[in-house]
PDB file of C-alpha atoms in Angstrom:
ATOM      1  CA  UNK Z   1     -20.434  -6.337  -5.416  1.00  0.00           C
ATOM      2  CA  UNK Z   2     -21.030  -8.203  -8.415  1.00  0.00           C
ATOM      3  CA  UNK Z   3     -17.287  -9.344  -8.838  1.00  0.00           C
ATOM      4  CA  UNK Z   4     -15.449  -6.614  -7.523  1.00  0.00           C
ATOM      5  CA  UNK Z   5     -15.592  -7.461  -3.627  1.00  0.00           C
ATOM      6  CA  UNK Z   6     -11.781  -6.535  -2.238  1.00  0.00           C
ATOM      7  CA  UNK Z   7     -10.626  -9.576  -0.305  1.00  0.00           C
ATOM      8  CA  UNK Z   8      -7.591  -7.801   1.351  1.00  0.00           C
ATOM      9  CA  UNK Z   9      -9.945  -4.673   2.921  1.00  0.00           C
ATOM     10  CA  UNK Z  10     -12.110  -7.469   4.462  1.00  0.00           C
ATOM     11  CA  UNK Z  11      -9.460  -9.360   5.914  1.00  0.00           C
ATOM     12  CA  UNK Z  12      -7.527  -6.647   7.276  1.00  0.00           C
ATOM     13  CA  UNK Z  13     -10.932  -5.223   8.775  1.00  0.00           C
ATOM     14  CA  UNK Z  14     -11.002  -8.501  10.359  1.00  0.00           C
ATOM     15  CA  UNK Z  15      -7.752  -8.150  11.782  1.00  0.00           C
ATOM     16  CA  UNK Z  16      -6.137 -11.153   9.627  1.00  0.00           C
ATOM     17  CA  UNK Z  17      -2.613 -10.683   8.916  1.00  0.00           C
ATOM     18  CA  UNK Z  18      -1.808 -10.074   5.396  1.00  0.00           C
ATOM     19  CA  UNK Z  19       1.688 -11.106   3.858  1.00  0.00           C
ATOM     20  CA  UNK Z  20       2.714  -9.308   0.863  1.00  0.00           C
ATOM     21  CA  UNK Z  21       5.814  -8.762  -1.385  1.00  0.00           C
ATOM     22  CA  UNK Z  22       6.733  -5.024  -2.914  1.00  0.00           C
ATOM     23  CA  UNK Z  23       7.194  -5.112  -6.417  1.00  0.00           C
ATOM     24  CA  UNK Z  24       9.677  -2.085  -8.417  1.00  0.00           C
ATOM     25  CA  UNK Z  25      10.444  -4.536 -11.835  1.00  0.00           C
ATOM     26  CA  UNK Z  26       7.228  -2.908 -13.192  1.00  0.00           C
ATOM     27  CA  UNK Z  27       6.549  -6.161 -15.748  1.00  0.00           C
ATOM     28  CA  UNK Z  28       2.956  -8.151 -16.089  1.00  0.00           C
ATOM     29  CA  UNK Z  29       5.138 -11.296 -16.244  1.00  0.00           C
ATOM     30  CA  UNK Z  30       7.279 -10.381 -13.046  1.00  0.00           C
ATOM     31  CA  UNK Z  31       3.619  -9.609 -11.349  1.00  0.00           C
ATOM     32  CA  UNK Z  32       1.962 -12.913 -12.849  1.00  0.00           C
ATOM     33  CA  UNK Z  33       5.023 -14.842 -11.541  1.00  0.00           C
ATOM     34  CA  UNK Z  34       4.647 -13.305  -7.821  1.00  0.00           C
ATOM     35  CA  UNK Z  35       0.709 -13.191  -8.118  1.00  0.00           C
ATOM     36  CA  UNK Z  36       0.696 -16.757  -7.614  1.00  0.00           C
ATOM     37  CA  UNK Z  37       3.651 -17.307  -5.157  1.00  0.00           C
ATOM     38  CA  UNK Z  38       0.953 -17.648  -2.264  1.00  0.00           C
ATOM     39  CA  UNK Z  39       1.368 -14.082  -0.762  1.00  0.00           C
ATOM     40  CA  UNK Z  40      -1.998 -11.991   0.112  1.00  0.00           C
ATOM     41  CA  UNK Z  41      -0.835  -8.924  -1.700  1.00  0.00           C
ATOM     42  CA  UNK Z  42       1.553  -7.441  -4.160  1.00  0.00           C
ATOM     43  CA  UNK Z  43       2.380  -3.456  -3.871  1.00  0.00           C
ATOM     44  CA  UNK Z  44       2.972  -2.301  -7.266  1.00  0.00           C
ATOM     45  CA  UNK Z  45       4.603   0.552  -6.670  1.00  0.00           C
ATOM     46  CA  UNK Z  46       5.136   4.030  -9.257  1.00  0.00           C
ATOM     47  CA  UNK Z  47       6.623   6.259  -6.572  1.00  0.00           C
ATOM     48  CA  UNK Z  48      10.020   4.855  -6.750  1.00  0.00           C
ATOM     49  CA  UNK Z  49       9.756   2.666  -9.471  1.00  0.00           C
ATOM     50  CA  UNK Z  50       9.578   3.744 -13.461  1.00  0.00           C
ATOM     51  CA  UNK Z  51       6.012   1.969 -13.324  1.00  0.00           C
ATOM     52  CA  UNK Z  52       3.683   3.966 -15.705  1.00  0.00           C
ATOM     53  CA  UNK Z  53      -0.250   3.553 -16.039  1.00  0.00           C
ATOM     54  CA  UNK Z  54      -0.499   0.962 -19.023  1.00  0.00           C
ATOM     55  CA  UNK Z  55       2.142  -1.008 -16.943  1.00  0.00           C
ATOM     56  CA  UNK Z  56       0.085  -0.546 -14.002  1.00  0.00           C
ATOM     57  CA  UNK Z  57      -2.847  -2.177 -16.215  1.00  0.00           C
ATOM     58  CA  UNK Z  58      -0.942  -4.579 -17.506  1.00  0.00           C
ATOM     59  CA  UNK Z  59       0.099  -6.177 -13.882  1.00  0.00           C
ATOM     60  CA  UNK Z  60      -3.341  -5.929 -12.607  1.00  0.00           C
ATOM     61  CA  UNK Z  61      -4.386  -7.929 -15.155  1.00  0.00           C
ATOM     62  CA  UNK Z  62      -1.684 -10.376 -14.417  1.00  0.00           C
ATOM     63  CA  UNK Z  63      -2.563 -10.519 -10.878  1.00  0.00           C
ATOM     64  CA  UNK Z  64      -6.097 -11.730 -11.894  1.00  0.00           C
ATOM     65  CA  UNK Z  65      -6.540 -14.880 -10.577  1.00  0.00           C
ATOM     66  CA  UNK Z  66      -3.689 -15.175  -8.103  1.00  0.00           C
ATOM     67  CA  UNK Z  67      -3.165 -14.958  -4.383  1.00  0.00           C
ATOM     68  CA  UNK Z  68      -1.793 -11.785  -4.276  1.00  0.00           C
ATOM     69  CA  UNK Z  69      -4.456  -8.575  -4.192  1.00  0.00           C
ATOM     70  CA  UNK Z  70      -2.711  -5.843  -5.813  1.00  0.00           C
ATOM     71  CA  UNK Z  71      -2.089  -2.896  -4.275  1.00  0.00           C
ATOM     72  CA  UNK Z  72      -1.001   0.533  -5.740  1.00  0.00           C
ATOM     73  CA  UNK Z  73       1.410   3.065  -4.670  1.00  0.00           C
ATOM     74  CA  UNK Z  74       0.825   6.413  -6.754  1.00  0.00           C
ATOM     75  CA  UNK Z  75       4.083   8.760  -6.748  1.00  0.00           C
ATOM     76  CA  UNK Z  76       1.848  11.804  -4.713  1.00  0.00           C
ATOM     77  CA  UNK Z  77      -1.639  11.952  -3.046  1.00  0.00           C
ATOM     78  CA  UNK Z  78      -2.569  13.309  -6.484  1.00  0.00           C
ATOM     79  CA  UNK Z  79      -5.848  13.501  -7.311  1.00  0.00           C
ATOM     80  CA  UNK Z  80      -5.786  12.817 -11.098  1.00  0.00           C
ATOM     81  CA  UNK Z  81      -3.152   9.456 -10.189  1.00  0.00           C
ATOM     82  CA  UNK Z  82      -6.310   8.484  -8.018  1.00  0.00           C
ATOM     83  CA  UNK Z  83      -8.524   8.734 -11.048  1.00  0.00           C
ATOM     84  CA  UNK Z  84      -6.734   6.829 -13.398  1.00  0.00           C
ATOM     85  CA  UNK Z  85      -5.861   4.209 -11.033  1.00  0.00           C
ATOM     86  CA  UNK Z  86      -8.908   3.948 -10.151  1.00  0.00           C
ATOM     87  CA  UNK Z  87     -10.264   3.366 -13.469  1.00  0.00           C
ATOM     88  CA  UNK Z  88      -8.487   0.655 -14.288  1.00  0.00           C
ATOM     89  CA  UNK Z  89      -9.656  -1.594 -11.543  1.00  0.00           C
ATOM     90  CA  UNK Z  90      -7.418  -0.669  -8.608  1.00  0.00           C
ATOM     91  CA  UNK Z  91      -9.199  -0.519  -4.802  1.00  0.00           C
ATOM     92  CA  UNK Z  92      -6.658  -0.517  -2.472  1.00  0.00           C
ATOM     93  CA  UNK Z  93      -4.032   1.859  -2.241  1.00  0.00           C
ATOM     94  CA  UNK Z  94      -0.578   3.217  -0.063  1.00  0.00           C
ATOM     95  CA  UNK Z  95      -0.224   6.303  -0.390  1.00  0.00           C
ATOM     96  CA  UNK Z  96       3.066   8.212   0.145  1.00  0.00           C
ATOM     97  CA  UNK Z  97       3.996  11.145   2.860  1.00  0.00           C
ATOM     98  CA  UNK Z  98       1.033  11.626   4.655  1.00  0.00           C
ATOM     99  CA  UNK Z  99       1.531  14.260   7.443  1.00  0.00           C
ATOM    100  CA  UNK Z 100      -1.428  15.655   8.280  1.00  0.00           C
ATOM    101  CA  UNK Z 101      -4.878  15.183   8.670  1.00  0.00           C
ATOM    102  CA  UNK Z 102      -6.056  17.418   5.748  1.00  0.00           C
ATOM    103  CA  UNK Z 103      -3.368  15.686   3.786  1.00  0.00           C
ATOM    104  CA  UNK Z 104      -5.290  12.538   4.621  1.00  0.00           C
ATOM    105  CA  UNK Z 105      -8.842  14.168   4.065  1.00  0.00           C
ATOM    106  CA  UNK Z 106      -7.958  15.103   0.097  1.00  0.00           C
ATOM    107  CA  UNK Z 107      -6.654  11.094  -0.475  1.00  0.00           C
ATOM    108  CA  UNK Z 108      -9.908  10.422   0.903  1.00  0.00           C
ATOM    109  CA  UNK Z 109     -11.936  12.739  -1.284  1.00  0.00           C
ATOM    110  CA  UNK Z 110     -10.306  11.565  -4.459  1.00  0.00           C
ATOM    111  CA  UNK Z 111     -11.348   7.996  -3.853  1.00  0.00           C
ATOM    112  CA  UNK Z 112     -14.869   9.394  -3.505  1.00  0.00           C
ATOM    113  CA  UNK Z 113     -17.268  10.230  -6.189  1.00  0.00           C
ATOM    114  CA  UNK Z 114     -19.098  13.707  -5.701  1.00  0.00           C
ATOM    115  CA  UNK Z 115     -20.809  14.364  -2.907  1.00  0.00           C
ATOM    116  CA  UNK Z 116     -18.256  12.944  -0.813  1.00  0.00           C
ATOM    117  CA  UNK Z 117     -15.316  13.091  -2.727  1.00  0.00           C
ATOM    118  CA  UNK Z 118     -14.097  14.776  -6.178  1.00  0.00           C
ATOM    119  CA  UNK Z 119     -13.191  11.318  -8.197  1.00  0.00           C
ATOM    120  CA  UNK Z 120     -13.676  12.431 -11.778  1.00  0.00           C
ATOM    121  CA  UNK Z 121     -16.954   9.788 -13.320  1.00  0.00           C
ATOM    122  CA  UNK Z 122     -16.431   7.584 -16.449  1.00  0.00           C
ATOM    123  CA  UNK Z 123     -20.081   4.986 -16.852  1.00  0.00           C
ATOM    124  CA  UNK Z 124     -17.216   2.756 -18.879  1.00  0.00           C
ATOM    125  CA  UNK Z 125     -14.058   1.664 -17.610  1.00  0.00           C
ATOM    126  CA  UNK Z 126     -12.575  -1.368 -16.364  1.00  0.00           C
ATOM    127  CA  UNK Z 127     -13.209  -0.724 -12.720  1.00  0.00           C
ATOM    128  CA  UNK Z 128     -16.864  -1.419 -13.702  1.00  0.00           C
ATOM    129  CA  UNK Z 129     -16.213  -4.424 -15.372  1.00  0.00           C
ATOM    130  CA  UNK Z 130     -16.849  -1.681 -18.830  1.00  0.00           C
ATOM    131  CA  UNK Z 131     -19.951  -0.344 -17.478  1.00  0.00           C
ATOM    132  CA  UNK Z 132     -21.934  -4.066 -16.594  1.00  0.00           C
ATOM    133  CA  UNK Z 133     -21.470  -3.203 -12.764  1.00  0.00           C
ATOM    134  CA  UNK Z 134     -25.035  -1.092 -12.485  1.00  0.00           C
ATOM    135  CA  UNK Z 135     -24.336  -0.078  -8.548  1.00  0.00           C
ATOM    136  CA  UNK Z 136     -20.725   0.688  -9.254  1.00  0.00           C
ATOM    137  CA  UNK Z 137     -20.925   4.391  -9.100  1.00  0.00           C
ATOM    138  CA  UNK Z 138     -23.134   3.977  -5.702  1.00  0.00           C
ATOM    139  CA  UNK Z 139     -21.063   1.619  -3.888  1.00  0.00           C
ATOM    140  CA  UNK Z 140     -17.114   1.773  -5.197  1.00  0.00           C
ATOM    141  CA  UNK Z 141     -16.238   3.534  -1.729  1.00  0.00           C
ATOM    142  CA  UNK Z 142     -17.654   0.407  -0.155  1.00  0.00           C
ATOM    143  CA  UNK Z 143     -14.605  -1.448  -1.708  1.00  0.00           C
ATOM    144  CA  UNK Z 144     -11.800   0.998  -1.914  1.00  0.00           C
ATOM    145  CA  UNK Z 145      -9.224  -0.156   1.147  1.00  0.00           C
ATOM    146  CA  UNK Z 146      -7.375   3.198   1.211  1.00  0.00           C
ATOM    147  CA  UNK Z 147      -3.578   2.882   3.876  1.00  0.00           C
ATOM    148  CA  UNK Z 148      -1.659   6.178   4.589  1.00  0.00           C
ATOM    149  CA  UNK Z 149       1.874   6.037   5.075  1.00  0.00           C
ATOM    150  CA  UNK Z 150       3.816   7.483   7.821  1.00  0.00           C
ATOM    151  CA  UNK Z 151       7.393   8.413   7.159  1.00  0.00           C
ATOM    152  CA  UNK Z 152       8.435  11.977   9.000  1.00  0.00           C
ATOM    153  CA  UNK Z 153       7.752  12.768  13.227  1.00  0.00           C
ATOM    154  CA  UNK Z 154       5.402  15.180  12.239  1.00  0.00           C
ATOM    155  CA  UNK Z 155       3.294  12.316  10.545  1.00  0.00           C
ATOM    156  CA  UNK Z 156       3.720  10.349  14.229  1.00  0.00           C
ATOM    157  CA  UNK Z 157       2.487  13.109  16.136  1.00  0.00           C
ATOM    158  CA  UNK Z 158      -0.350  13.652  13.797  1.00  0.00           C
ATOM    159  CA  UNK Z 159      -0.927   9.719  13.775  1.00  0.00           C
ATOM    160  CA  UNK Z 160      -4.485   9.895  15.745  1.00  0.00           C
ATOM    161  CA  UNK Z 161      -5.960  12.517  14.030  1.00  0.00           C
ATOM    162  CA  UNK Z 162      -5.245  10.988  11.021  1.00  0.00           C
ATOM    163  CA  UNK Z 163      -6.532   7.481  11.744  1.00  0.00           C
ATOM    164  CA  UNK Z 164      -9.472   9.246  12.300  1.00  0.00           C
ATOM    165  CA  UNK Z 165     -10.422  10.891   9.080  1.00  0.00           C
ATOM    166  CA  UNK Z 166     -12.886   8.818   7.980  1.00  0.00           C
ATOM    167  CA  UNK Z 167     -12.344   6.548   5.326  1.00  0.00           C
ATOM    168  CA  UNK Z 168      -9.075   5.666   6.139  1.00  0.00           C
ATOM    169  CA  UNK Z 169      -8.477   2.160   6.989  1.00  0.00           C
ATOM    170  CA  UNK Z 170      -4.564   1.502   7.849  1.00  0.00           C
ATOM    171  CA  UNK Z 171      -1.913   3.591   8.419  1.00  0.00           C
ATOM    172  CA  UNK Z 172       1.795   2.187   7.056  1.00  0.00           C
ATOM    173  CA  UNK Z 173       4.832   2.920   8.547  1.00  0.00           C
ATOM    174  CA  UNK Z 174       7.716   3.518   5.852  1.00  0.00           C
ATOM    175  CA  UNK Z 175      11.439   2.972   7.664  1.00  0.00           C
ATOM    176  CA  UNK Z 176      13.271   4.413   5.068  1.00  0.00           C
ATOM    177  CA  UNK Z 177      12.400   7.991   5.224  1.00  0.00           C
ATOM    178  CA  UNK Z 178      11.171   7.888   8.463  1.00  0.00           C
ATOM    179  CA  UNK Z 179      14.988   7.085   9.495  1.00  0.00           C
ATOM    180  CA  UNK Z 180      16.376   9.988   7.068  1.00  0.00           C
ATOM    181  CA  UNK Z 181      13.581  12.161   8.894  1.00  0.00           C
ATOM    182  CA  UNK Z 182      15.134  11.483  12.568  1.00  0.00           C
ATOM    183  CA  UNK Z 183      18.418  12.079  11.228  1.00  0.00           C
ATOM    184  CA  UNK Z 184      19.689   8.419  10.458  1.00  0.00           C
ATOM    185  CA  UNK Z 185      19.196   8.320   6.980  1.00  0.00           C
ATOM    186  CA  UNK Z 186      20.122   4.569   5.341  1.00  0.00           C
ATOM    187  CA  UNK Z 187      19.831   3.279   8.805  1.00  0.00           C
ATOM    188  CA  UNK Z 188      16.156   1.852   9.904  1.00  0.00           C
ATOM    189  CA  UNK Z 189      17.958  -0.293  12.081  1.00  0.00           C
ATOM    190  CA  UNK Z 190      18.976   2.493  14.434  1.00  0.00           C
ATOM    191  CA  UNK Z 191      17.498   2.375  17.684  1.00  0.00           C
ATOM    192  CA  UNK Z 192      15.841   6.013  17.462  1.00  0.00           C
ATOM    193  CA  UNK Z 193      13.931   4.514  14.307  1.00  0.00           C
ATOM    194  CA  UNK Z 194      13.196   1.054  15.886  1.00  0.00           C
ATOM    195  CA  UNK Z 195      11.504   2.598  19.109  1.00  0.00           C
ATOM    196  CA  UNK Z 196       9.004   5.122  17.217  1.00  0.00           C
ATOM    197  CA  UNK Z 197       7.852   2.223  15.014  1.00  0.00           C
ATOM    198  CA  UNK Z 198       7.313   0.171  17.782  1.00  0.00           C
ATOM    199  CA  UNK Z 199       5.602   2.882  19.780  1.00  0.00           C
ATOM    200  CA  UNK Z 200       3.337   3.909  16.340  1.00  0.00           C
ATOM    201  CA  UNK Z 201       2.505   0.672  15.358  1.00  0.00           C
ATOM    202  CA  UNK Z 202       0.354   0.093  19.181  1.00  0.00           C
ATOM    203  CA  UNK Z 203      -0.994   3.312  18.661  1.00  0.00           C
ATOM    204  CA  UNK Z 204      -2.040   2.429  15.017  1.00  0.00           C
ATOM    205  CA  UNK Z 205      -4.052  -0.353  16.612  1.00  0.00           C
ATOM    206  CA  UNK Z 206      -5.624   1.409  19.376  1.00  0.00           C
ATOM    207  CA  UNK Z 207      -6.560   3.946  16.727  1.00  0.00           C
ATOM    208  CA  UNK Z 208      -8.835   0.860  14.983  1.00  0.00           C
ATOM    209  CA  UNK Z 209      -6.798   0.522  11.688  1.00  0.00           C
ATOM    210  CA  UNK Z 210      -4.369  -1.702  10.084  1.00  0.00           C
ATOM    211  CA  UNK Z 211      -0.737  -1.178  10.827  1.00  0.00           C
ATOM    212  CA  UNK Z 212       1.245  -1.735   8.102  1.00  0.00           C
ATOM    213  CA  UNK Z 213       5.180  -1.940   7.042  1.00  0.00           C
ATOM    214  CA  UNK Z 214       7.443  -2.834   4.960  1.00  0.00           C
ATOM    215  CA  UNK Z 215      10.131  -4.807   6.632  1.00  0.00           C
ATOM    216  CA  UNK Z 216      12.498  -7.231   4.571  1.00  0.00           C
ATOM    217  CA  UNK Z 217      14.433  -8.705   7.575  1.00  0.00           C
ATOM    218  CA  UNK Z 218      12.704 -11.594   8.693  1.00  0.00           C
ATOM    219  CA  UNK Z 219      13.520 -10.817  12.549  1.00  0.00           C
ATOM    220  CA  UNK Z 220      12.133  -7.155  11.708  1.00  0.00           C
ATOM    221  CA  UNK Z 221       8.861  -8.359   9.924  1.00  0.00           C
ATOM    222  CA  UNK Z 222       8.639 -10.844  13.046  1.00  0.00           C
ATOM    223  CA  UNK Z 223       8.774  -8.817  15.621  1.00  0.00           C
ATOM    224  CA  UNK Z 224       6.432  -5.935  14.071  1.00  0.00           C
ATOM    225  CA  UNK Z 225       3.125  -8.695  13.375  1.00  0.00           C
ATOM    226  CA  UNK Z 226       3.876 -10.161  17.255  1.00  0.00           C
ATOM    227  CA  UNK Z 227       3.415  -5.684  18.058  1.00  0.00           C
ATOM    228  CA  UNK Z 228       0.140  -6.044  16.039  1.00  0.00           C
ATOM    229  CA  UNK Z 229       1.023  -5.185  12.558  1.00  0.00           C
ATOM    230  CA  UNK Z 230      -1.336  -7.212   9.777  1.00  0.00           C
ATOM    231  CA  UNK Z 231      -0.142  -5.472   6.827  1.00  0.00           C
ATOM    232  CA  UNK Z 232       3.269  -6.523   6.188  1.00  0.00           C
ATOM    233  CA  UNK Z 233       5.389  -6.616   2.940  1.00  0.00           C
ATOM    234  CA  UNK Z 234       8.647  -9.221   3.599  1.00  0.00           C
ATOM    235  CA  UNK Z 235      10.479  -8.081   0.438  1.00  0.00           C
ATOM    236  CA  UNK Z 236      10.416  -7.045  -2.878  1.00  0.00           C
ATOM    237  CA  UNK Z 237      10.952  -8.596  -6.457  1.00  0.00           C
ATOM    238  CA  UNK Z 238      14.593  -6.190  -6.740  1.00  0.00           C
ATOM    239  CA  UNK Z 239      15.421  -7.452  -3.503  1.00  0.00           C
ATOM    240  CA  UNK Z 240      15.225 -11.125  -4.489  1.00  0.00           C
ATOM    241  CA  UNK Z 241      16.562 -11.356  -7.500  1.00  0.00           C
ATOM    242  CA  UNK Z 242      19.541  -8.816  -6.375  1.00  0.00           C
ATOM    243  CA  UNK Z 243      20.232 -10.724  -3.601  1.00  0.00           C
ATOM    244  CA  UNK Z 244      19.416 -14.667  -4.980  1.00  0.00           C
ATOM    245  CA  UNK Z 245      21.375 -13.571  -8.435  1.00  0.00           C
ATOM    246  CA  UNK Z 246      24.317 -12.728  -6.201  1.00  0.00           C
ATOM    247  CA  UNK Z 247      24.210 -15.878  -4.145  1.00  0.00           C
ATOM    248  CA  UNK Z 248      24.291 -17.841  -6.745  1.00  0.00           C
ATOM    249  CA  UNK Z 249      27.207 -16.634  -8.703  1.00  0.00           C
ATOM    250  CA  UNK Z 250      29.226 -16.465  -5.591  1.00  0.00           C
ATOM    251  CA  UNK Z 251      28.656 -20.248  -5.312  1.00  0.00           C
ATOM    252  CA  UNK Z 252      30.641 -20.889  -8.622  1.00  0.00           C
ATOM    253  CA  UNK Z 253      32.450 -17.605  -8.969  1.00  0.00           C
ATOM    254  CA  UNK Z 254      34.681 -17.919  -5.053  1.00  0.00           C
TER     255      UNK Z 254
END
């Protein structure tokens, strides 16, 4: 589409695992740095990070011409976050705390422009390459790679009729609050947690999306791609640097 085809929704489609990193240090440089580290995708996320739309801008920008595809995590399956991201060129999207089908109908509709949706319509932005994309307003639904995450048991017995609102394409499984939700909160490790991702991530599949997760233990990240999962982030920038800083001062500091 004239320059704005989205790699990562065609590969997942396919059913080609995509590696990815999460990114929280909200900087274009941190982004441009990653962008070309050889992973498929960087999540730039703004629900727990204090990542702000020029920011946002500013690291898709970066990620132009890198391996990574971005990917954007608004703070709420807000309608007017949709817009904005939208506008300034993102496509593909994880959207937090998605319980219920409805829930996943209205992210749907504010991908959409009107009839099908309720995206707000600017002819000019950078989406549309600043309005030289002539078909954009017909076809940006064709491109928009739209992942629903899964983080309460409500959202796992809802998982089925929410893969099947159409338009959604994966469904991501988020540990963290999915562990606080069965009562082990700060544990994703527990066995409770570990047995309903590894029964949702089959049922994901069977569903025809892309399972997703974020899983920084290698083991973890492992195990959930040999279940089926192609949508898999194996850390994040805080992570790294957190962890790497303190390696290597404990090297010269013990």
């Amino acid at each position: 589409m004239d320059g704005i085809a989205n790699p990562l929704k065609r590969a997942l489609r396919e059913g080609r695992p995509q590696i990815g990193l999460w990114s929280s240090l909200t900087g274009h440089i941190t982004a441009e740095v990653l962008g070309g580290a050889g992973f498929d995708f960087l999540v730039l996320d703004t629900e727990h990070a204090p990542n702000e739309l020029p920011m946002v801008q500013s690291q898709l920008q970066a990620l132009t011409g890198g391996t990574a595809a971005p990917v954007v995590r608004p703070a709420w399956n807000d309608p007017v976050l949709f817009k904005r991201f939208l506008d300034i060129g993102a496509q593909t999207f994880i959207v937090p705390m998605i319980q219920t089908p409805e829930e996943a109908r209205r992210a749907v509709a504010a991908t959409r422009y009107p009839p099908a949706g309720i995206r707000g319509v600017s002819v000019a932005t950078r989406a549309n390459r600043y309005g030289r994309v002539k078909d954009y307003l017909q076809r940006a639904h064709e491109e928009i790679c739209l992942h629903l995450q899964l983080e309460t048991r409500s959202a796992l017995r809802n998982l089925e009729a929410i893969a099947a609102v159409e338009g959604v394409d994966g469904l991501f499984i988020g540990p963290s609050d999915l562990a606080a939700d069965l009562g082990h909160l700060g544990n994703y490790g527990h066995r409770e947690v570990r047995e309903a991702i590894e029964d949702a991530i089959p049922r994901i599949r069977k569903a025809g999306k892309a399972a997703g997760i974020l899983a920084p233990i290698e083991a973890d990240a492992r195990h959930w791609l040999e279940l089926g999962a192609t949508f898999v982030a194996v850390g994040s920038d805080v992570g790294l640097l957190a962890r790497q800083s303190e390696a290597l001062a404990a090297k010269f500091k013990t």
